[in-house]
Short mmCIF file of C-alpha atoms and ligand atoms in Angstrom, two decimals:
data_model
loop_
_atom_site.label_atom_id
_atom_site.label_comp_id
_atom_site.label_asym_id
_atom_site.label_seq_id
_atom_site.Cartn_x
_atom_site.Cartn_y
_atom_site.Cartn_z
CA MET A 23 81.10 88.48 144.42
CA ASN A 24 78.68 85.51 143.82
CA SER A 25 80.44 82.88 144.13
CA PRO A 26 78.46 80.63 142.64
CA ASP A 27 79.61 76.60 141.07
CA THR A 28 81.59 78.40 138.08
CA SER A 29 81.86 74.64 137.07
CA LYS A 30 77.65 74.97 136.00
CA THR A 31 77.46 78.45 134.73
CA GLN A 32 79.73 80.09 131.78
CA ASN A 33 81.96 82.78 132.00
CA PHE A 34 80.51 86.00 131.55
CA PHE A 35 83.38 87.13 130.39
CA GLY A 36 83.62 85.86 126.24
CA THR A 37 79.92 86.33 126.01
CA SER A 38 79.12 88.23 122.86
CA GLU A 39 76.26 90.78 122.05
CA ALA A 40 74.80 88.40 119.81
CA GLU A 41 74.48 85.14 122.71
CA LEU A 42 73.44 87.52 125.61
CA LYS A 43 70.42 88.41 122.88
CA GLU A 44 69.69 85.46 121.86
CA ILE A 45 69.33 83.72 125.36
CA PHE A 46 67.06 87.50 126.62
CA SER A 47 64.82 86.52 123.74
CA GLN A 48 64.90 82.63 125.10
CA TRP A 49 63.71 84.47 128.22
CA ASN A 50 61.70 86.86 127.04
CA VAL A 51 63.72 90.18 128.00
CA GLU A 52 64.21 93.53 125.76
CA ALA A 53 66.79 93.09 124.21
CA TYR A 54 67.96 96.71 124.83
CA ARG A 55 68.86 94.93 127.95
CA VAL A 56 72.10 93.53 126.79
CA HIS A 57 73.07 97.30 126.43
CA GLN A 58 72.42 97.70 130.26
CA VAL A 59 74.74 94.38 131.69
CA PHE A 60 77.05 95.32 129.56
CA THR A 61 77.36 98.60 130.73
CA TRP A 62 77.59 97.34 134.26
CA VAL A 63 80.21 94.88 134.08
CA TYR A 64 82.46 96.50 131.28
CA HIS A 65 81.86 100.58 131.79
CA TYR A 66 81.44 100.05 135.38
CA HIS A 67 83.09 97.25 136.20
CA CYS A 68 80.13 95.61 138.95
CA ARG A 69 80.68 91.79 139.10
CA ASP A 70 77.95 90.92 141.27
CA PHE A 71 74.61 90.56 138.73
CA SER A 72 73.17 91.90 142.76
CA GLU A 73 74.05 95.57 142.02
CA MET A 74 73.13 96.46 138.70
CA SER A 75 70.05 98.07 139.76
CA ASN A 76 68.17 99.04 137.06
CA ILE A 77 67.55 95.76 135.71
CA SER A 78 64.30 93.61 137.93
CA LYS A 79 65.80 91.22 140.10
CA SER A 80 65.01 88.68 138.40
CA LEU A 81 66.60 89.02 135.39
CA ARG A 82 69.37 89.35 137.68
CA SER A 83 68.64 85.73 139.24
CA GLN A 84 68.19 84.44 135.87
CA LEU A 85 71.91 86.20 135.82
CA ALA A 86 73.28 84.45 138.51
CA GLU A 87 72.13 81.11 138.52
CA ARG A 88 73.25 81.51 134.45
CA PHE A 89 76.58 83.10 134.76
CA HIS A 90 79.76 83.72 136.60
CA PHE A 91 82.84 86.32 136.34
CA SER A 92 86.30 84.96 135.81
CA LEU A 93 89.53 86.16 134.47
CA PRO A 94 93.36 85.13 134.60
CA LYS A 95 95.13 85.42 137.93
CA VAL A 96 98.54 87.19 137.56
CA GLN A 97 101.05 84.84 138.42
CA GLN A 98 104.31 86.54 138.24
CA ARG A 99 104.94 89.96 137.10
CA THR A 100 108.44 91.52 136.23
CA HIS A 101 108.99 95.75 136.01
CA SER A 102 112.09 96.29 132.76
CA LYS A 103 114.24 99.55 133.51
CA ASP A 104 112.56 100.21 130.42
CA GLY A 105 109.18 101.22 132.18
CA SER A 106 107.33 97.60 130.71
CA ILE A 107 106.02 95.27 132.30
CA LYS A 108 106.05 91.82 131.88
CA TYR A 109 102.95 89.64 133.38
CA LEU A 110 103.21 85.98 133.56
CA MET A 111 98.90 84.96 133.32
CA GLU A 112 97.42 81.75 134.84
CA LEU A 113 95.18 80.43 133.16
CA ASN A 114 91.77 78.25 134.90
CA ASP A 115 93.34 75.28 133.78
CA GLY A 116 97.18 76.29 135.70
CA ALA A 117 98.20 76.85 132.50
CA VAL A 118 100.51 79.45 131.28
CA VAL A 119 100.88 82.94 128.78
CA GLU A 120 102.59 85.77 128.69
CA CYS A 121 101.41 89.72 128.55
CA VAL A 122 103.60 92.60 128.54
CA TRP A 123 101.77 96.19 128.67
CA MET A 124 104.64 98.68 127.58
CA PRO A 125 104.24 103.08 128.12
CA SER A 126 104.69 105.37 126.38
CA GLU A 127 104.53 109.09 125.97
CA SER A 128 101.45 108.90 124.23
CA ARG A 129 100.53 105.52 124.38
CA LYS A 130 100.63 102.12 126.77
CA THR A 131 99.96 98.97 125.01
CA LEU A 132 98.93 95.70 125.61
CA CYS A 133 100.86 93.23 123.91
CA LEU A 134 98.36 89.50 124.38
CA SER A 135 98.87 85.71 124.08
CA THR A 136 96.25 83.90 121.56
CA GLN A 137 97.58 80.78 121.84
CA VAL A 138 99.77 78.64 124.87
CA GLY A 139 102.49 77.52 122.68
CA CYS A 140 102.15 78.41 118.59
CA ARG A 141 102.40 74.91 116.29
CA LEU A 142 104.41 77.29 113.63
CA ASN A 143 107.84 75.76 114.25
CA CYS A 144 109.47 79.44 113.59
CA SER A 145 113.12 79.24 113.97
CA PHE A 146 113.84 82.58 115.69
CA CYS A 147 110.64 82.12 118.33
CA LEU A 148 111.09 80.62 121.45
CA THR A 149 107.15 79.95 121.71
CA ALA A 150 107.94 77.34 118.74
CA SER A 151 110.06 75.30 121.41
CA LEU A 152 106.53 74.97 123.81
CA GLY A 153 104.38 73.42 120.75
CA LEU A 154 101.44 73.45 120.58
CA LYS A 155 99.49 73.43 123.75
CA ARG A 156 95.97 74.63 122.91
CA ASN A 157 93.86 77.45 121.79
CA LEU A 158 92.37 80.15 124.06
CA THR A 159 88.91 80.78 124.29
CA ALA A 160 87.53 84.47 124.06
CA CYS A 161 87.21 85.02 127.31
CA GLU A 162 91.00 84.00 128.59
CA ILE A 163 92.00 86.65 125.38
CA ILE A 164 90.09 89.28 126.98
CA GLY A 165 90.25 88.42 130.11
CA GLN A 166 94.29 89.44 129.53
CA HIS A 167 93.13 92.99 129.71
CA ILE A 168 90.46 93.61 131.42
CA ALA A 169 92.97 91.40 134.36
CA ILE A 170 95.44 93.57 133.83
CA ASN A 171 93.60 96.80 133.69
CA GLU A 172 92.55 96.20 136.83
CA GLU A 173 95.82 96.25 138.31
CA LEU A 174 96.88 99.30 136.93
CA GLU A 175 96.27 103.12 138.36
CA GLU A 176 93.95 105.00 136.20
CA LYS A 177 97.23 106.91 134.87
CA ASP A 178 98.05 103.70 133.22
CA GLN A 179 95.52 101.61 131.70
CA ILE A 180 96.03 100.33 128.05
CA THR A 181 94.67 102.25 125.33
CA ASN A 182 96.08 100.47 122.46
CA VAL A 183 95.97 96.47 121.87
CA VAL A 184 99.14 93.65 120.15
CA PHE A 185 97.79 90.42 119.32
CA MET A 186 101.76 89.65 119.32
CA GLY A 187 102.92 87.28 121.86
CA MET A 188 102.73 84.19 122.55
CA GLY A 189 100.80 81.73 119.69
CA GLU A 190 99.71 82.22 116.11
CA PRO A 191 96.53 85.05 116.20
CA LEU A 192 94.19 83.34 112.64
CA ASP A 193 95.57 79.97 113.77
CA ASN A 194 93.32 79.99 117.17
CA TYR A 195 90.53 82.17 114.46
CA GLY A 196 86.94 81.95 115.99
CA PRO A 197 87.75 83.08 119.78
CA VAL A 198 89.72 85.48 118.45
CA VAL A 199 87.67 87.38 115.98
CA ASP A 200 85.50 86.67 119.13
CA ALA A 201 87.41 88.92 121.37
CA LEU A 202 88.29 91.02 118.53
CA ARG A 203 84.61 91.92 118.38
CA LEU A 204 84.15 92.92 122.62
CA MET A 205 87.48 94.64 122.53
CA ILE A 206 85.93 96.77 119.87
CA SER A 207 82.17 97.25 120.84
CA PRO A 208 81.70 100.42 122.18
CA GLU A 209 78.75 98.28 124.23
CA ALA A 210 81.78 95.95 125.37
CA MET A 211 85.48 97.30 126.24
CA LYS A 212 85.03 100.35 123.20
CA VAL A 213 89.04 100.80 121.94
CA SER A 214 89.58 101.93 119.20
CA THR A 215 89.97 99.66 115.71
CA ARG A 216 92.78 101.79 115.28
CA LYS A 217 94.83 101.20 118.16
CA VAL A 218 94.75 97.38 118.01
CA THR A 219 96.87 95.74 115.71
CA VAL A 220 96.82 91.98 114.97
CA SER A 221 100.21 90.25 113.45
CA THR A 222 100.29 86.92 111.00
CA SER A 223 102.57 84.75 109.97
CA GLY A 224 100.74 84.77 106.41
CA LEU A 225 98.57 82.39 106.87
CA VAL A 226 96.38 83.41 103.68
CA GLU A 227 93.31 82.11 103.88
CA LYS A 228 92.11 83.30 107.29
CA MET A 229 93.34 87.01 106.31
CA LYS A 230 90.77 86.39 103.63
CA ALA A 231 88.22 85.29 105.94
CA PHE A 232 89.33 88.06 108.18
CA GLN A 233 89.29 90.52 105.54
CA GLU A 234 85.07 89.87 104.98
CA GLU A 235 84.11 90.12 108.59
CA ASN A 236 84.65 93.87 108.58
CA LEU A 237 86.68 94.65 112.14
CA HIS A 238 88.80 97.29 109.91
CA ILE A 239 91.42 96.25 112.56
CA ASN A 240 95.38 96.84 111.46
CA LEU A 241 96.89 94.10 110.14
CA ALA A 242 100.96 92.70 111.24
CA ILE A 243 102.44 91.12 109.14
CA SER A 244 105.99 88.88 109.94
CA LEU A 245 107.74 88.93 107.08
CA ASN A 246 111.14 88.50 108.02
CA ALA A 247 113.26 87.41 104.95
CA SER A 248 112.91 88.69 101.25
CA ASP A 249 113.37 85.46 99.53
CA ASN A 250 111.49 82.34 99.91
CA VAL A 251 114.14 80.34 100.28
CA THR A 252 115.36 81.83 103.77
CA ARG A 253 111.99 82.75 104.29
CA ASP A 254 111.15 79.14 104.16
CA ARG A 255 113.70 78.22 106.83
CA LEU A 256 112.80 81.01 109.37
CA MET A 257 109.12 80.65 109.20
CA PRO A 258 107.25 76.82 107.89
CA ILE A 259 104.74 78.53 107.04
CA ASN A 260 106.31 80.45 103.67
CA LYS A 261 106.10 76.81 102.42
CA LYS A 262 102.08 76.99 102.09
CA TYR A 263 101.78 80.87 101.58
CA PRO A 264 104.77 81.74 100.00
CA ILE A 265 105.77 85.71 100.21
CA GLU A 266 104.41 86.28 95.88
CA VAL A 267 100.99 84.87 97.88
CA LEU A 268 101.76 86.76 100.47
CA ILE A 269 102.47 90.56 99.04
CA ASP A 270 99.22 89.48 96.01
CA CYS A 271 96.63 89.29 99.06
CA LEU A 272 97.55 92.44 101.29
CA LYS A 273 97.74 94.19 97.14
CA LYS A 274 94.27 93.31 96.84
CA TYR A 275 94.03 93.33 101.12
CA PRO A 276 90.73 96.43 101.47
CA LEU A 277 91.95 98.78 103.53
CA LYS A 278 90.66 102.06 105.43
CA PRO A 279 91.48 105.76 104.54
CA GLN A 280 94.84 106.89 105.96
CA ARG A 281 95.19 103.00 107.33
CA ARG A 282 98.35 100.81 106.36
CA HIS A 283 99.15 97.05 107.08
CA THR A 284 102.89 96.35 109.00
CA ILE A 285 105.62 94.82 107.65
CA GLU A 286 107.79 93.24 110.64
CA TYR A 287 110.95 92.16 109.49
CA VAL A 288 113.28 90.76 112.51
CA LEU A 289 116.77 91.11 111.41
CA LEU A 290 119.53 88.73 111.20
CA GLU A 291 122.90 88.44 111.46
CA GLY A 292 123.99 86.73 107.95
CA ILE A 293 120.47 85.77 107.62
CA ASN A 294 118.15 87.83 106.31
CA ASP A 295 120.72 90.99 106.92
CA SER A 296 122.53 91.85 104.00
CA ASP A 297 121.79 95.21 101.31
CA GLU A 298 120.52 92.61 99.05
CA ASP A 299 117.51 91.38 102.09
CA ALA A 300 117.06 95.46 101.44
CA GLN A 301 117.33 95.52 97.93
CA ARG A 302 114.59 92.30 97.03
CA LEU A 303 112.16 93.52 100.65
CA ALA A 304 111.63 97.07 98.74
CA LYS A 305 111.35 94.91 95.70
CA TRP A 306 107.54 92.98 97.19
CA LEU A 307 106.46 95.85 98.63
CA GLN A 308 106.12 98.32 96.01
CA GLY A 309 102.91 99.15 95.57
CA VAL A 310 101.71 97.64 99.49
CA PRO A 311 100.42 101.22 101.25
CA CYS A 312 102.76 99.64 104.20
CA LYS A 313 104.60 100.58 106.95
CA ILE A 314 108.69 98.54 108.14
CA ASN A 315 109.17 98.55 111.68
CA LEU A 316 112.88 96.07 111.58
CA ILE A 317 113.31 94.16 114.74
CA PRO A 318 116.91 93.53 115.23
CA PHE A 319 116.63 89.57 117.05
CA ASN A 320 116.38 89.86 120.77
CA ALA A 321 118.85 86.48 121.38
CA PHE A 322 118.21 83.52 124.44
CA ASP A 323 120.25 81.47 125.75
CA SER A 324 119.56 78.64 122.78
CA ALA A 325 119.16 80.84 120.16
CA GLU A 326 120.97 79.41 116.50
CA TYR A 327 120.65 83.71 115.01
CA ARG A 328 122.32 86.74 116.48
CA PRO A 329 121.10 90.89 116.56
CA PRO A 330 122.91 92.58 113.46
CA SER A 331 125.76 95.89 114.74
CA ASP A 332 124.07 98.39 115.06
CA GLN A 333 125.09 100.01 112.10
CA ARG A 334 124.24 97.15 109.44
CA VAL A 335 120.95 97.63 111.11
CA LEU A 336 121.03 101.88 110.29
CA LYS A 337 122.08 100.90 106.64
CA PHE A 338 119.26 98.98 106.15
CA GLN A 339 116.45 101.00 106.91
CA ASN A 340 119.02 103.75 104.93
CA TYR A 341 117.93 101.73 102.42
CA LEU A 342 114.27 101.47 102.42
CA ILE A 343 113.92 104.92 102.81
CA GLU A 344 115.67 106.42 100.31
CA GLN A 345 113.44 103.75 98.71
CA ASN A 346 110.23 106.33 100.03
CA PHE A 347 110.00 103.84 102.58
CA SER A 348 107.99 104.43 106.16
CA ALA A 349 111.26 101.84 108.10
CA PHE A 350 111.32 102.02 111.39
CA ILE A 351 113.50 100.36 113.79
CA ARG A 352 111.45 98.89 117.08
CA LYS A 353 113.51 98.47 119.84
CA ASN A 354 112.73 95.41 122.23
CA ARG A 355 110.72 96.57 124.53
CA ALA A 356 111.32 94.72 128.81
CA THR A 357 114.73 92.74 127.42
CA ASP A 358 116.29 92.72 130.94
CA ILE A 359 113.10 90.25 131.94
CA LEU A 360 112.59 88.11 128.97
CA GLY A 361 111.21 90.17 125.89
CA ALA A 362 111.32 88.03 123.15
CA CYS A 363 108.13 85.98 122.55
CA GLY A 364 107.16 83.05 124.59
CA GLN A 365 111.23 83.86 126.90
CA LEU A 366 109.30 84.39 130.24
CA ALA A 367 106.93 81.37 129.76
CA THR A 368 109.05 78.98 128.80
CA GLN A 369 112.00 79.90 131.39
CA VAL A 370 108.48 78.88 133.60
CA GLU A 371 107.73 75.19 132.16
CA VAL A 372 111.32 74.84 132.64
CA GLY A 373 110.99 75.68 135.78
CA THR A 374 107.95 74.32 137.12
CA PRO A 375 106.80 71.51 135.47
CA ARG A 376 103.56 70.30 134.73
S1 SF4 B 420 106.84 84.40 115.73
FE1 SF4 B 420 104.17 83.67 116.27
S2 SF4 B 420 104.08 82.33 114.34
FE2 SF4 B 420 105.76 81.86 114.83
S3 SF4 B 420 106.05 80.14 115.93
FE3 SF4 B 420 106.69 82.05 117.28
S4 SF4 B 420 104.57 82.71 118.64
FE4 SF4 B 420 104.56 81.15 116.52
#
C-alpha cells in the first residue's frame, strides 16, 4: 500500500461517485473510469492505485497523489455468548465509537454508529450521557462496515446494516446520506436497499428531507411511549415533534410496495408497559404501514429504569397481535458484553479519559 502524507491527501473512502466524476472531468479523464476505480476499491478490495492494471499509469499516479485509504481501527472486540461481537472502533483523532455484529441463520447484521455521542438526551440511553462530541464523516460511517468485513471470514460477511449505534443518524444528515449512497451503490458496496435500516428518534423535518433523497432505505422509528407526557420525559425531542406530528409524517411517507416502517418500542417497567399503553399505541398506529419491535429495556448500572417481567412483555405483544399488528419481541443482543446503545464506549470513556 502507498504511504502518502495523509494530512495532504483525501481519504478515498467516503468520496462519492459524483465527486470523483467531477475530479476526473477536471483531469479530462472519461467518466466511465470512475466505475473502474470503484470496482478495484470496493469489489476487489484493492488499496494501491499502482495495482489497478486497466487504468493508465498517469491516472494511477494522479490518484495516488490525490487520495489515500484510511479506515477506522478495531481497538477492541468482545465476543458475546450469543455469537455477537461488539467492536470498539478508533477513529483518526482517537475518538471511539461502537458497532455490533450480530449473526443469525439467515443474515449477518452490523449495527453501526453515526456520531460520537449524541445530543438528543433520551433518558433511557447511555450514549446520551456522553453528549455530542462530534459527527462522523461519510468515510468513517462506511469505514466501520469495510474494516469489520475485512476481518470477518467469507461466511460471516455482513449482509444487513442497521444505523442504530451511537448517535441520531438524521442529526448528522449530509454524511449519513453520502454514506448510504455509497453503501447501496452497485458501483461501490452494493448492499440492497431492503437490507439497510436507518433508525431515528423522529426528527420530522429531516425525515421529510430524507424521503426526497429517493434512497428507499427502511426507516425504524424509536417511539417508546404511547402518550406525549411520557415521551417528553423519555425523549425530549418529542417536545419539538410530538407523537401526532410524527405519526402524520409516517402516514404520508411514501413506501415501495411490500415495505413497512419499523416501530421500535423499548419497554420500561411501570413507565410505558401497561395495558392502556398497548391500547393507545395500537390506536396511534392504525393506518401506519408498520411492524412493531418490542424491546425489553437492557438495564445498565446508572439506569433509572428496569425491564418489565416476561409475562408483561408477552401480554403487551399479545394485545398488539390481537389488533392485527405484526409485533415481535426483540431480545437485546450481546447483553453479557454491554449490549445496550453506548455502553461499551462509555465504559472506555470512564476507563481512559481523553
Ligand atoms: S436513543 Fe438514540 S437518539 Fe436518543 S440519546 Fe440515544 S443515541 Fe441519541
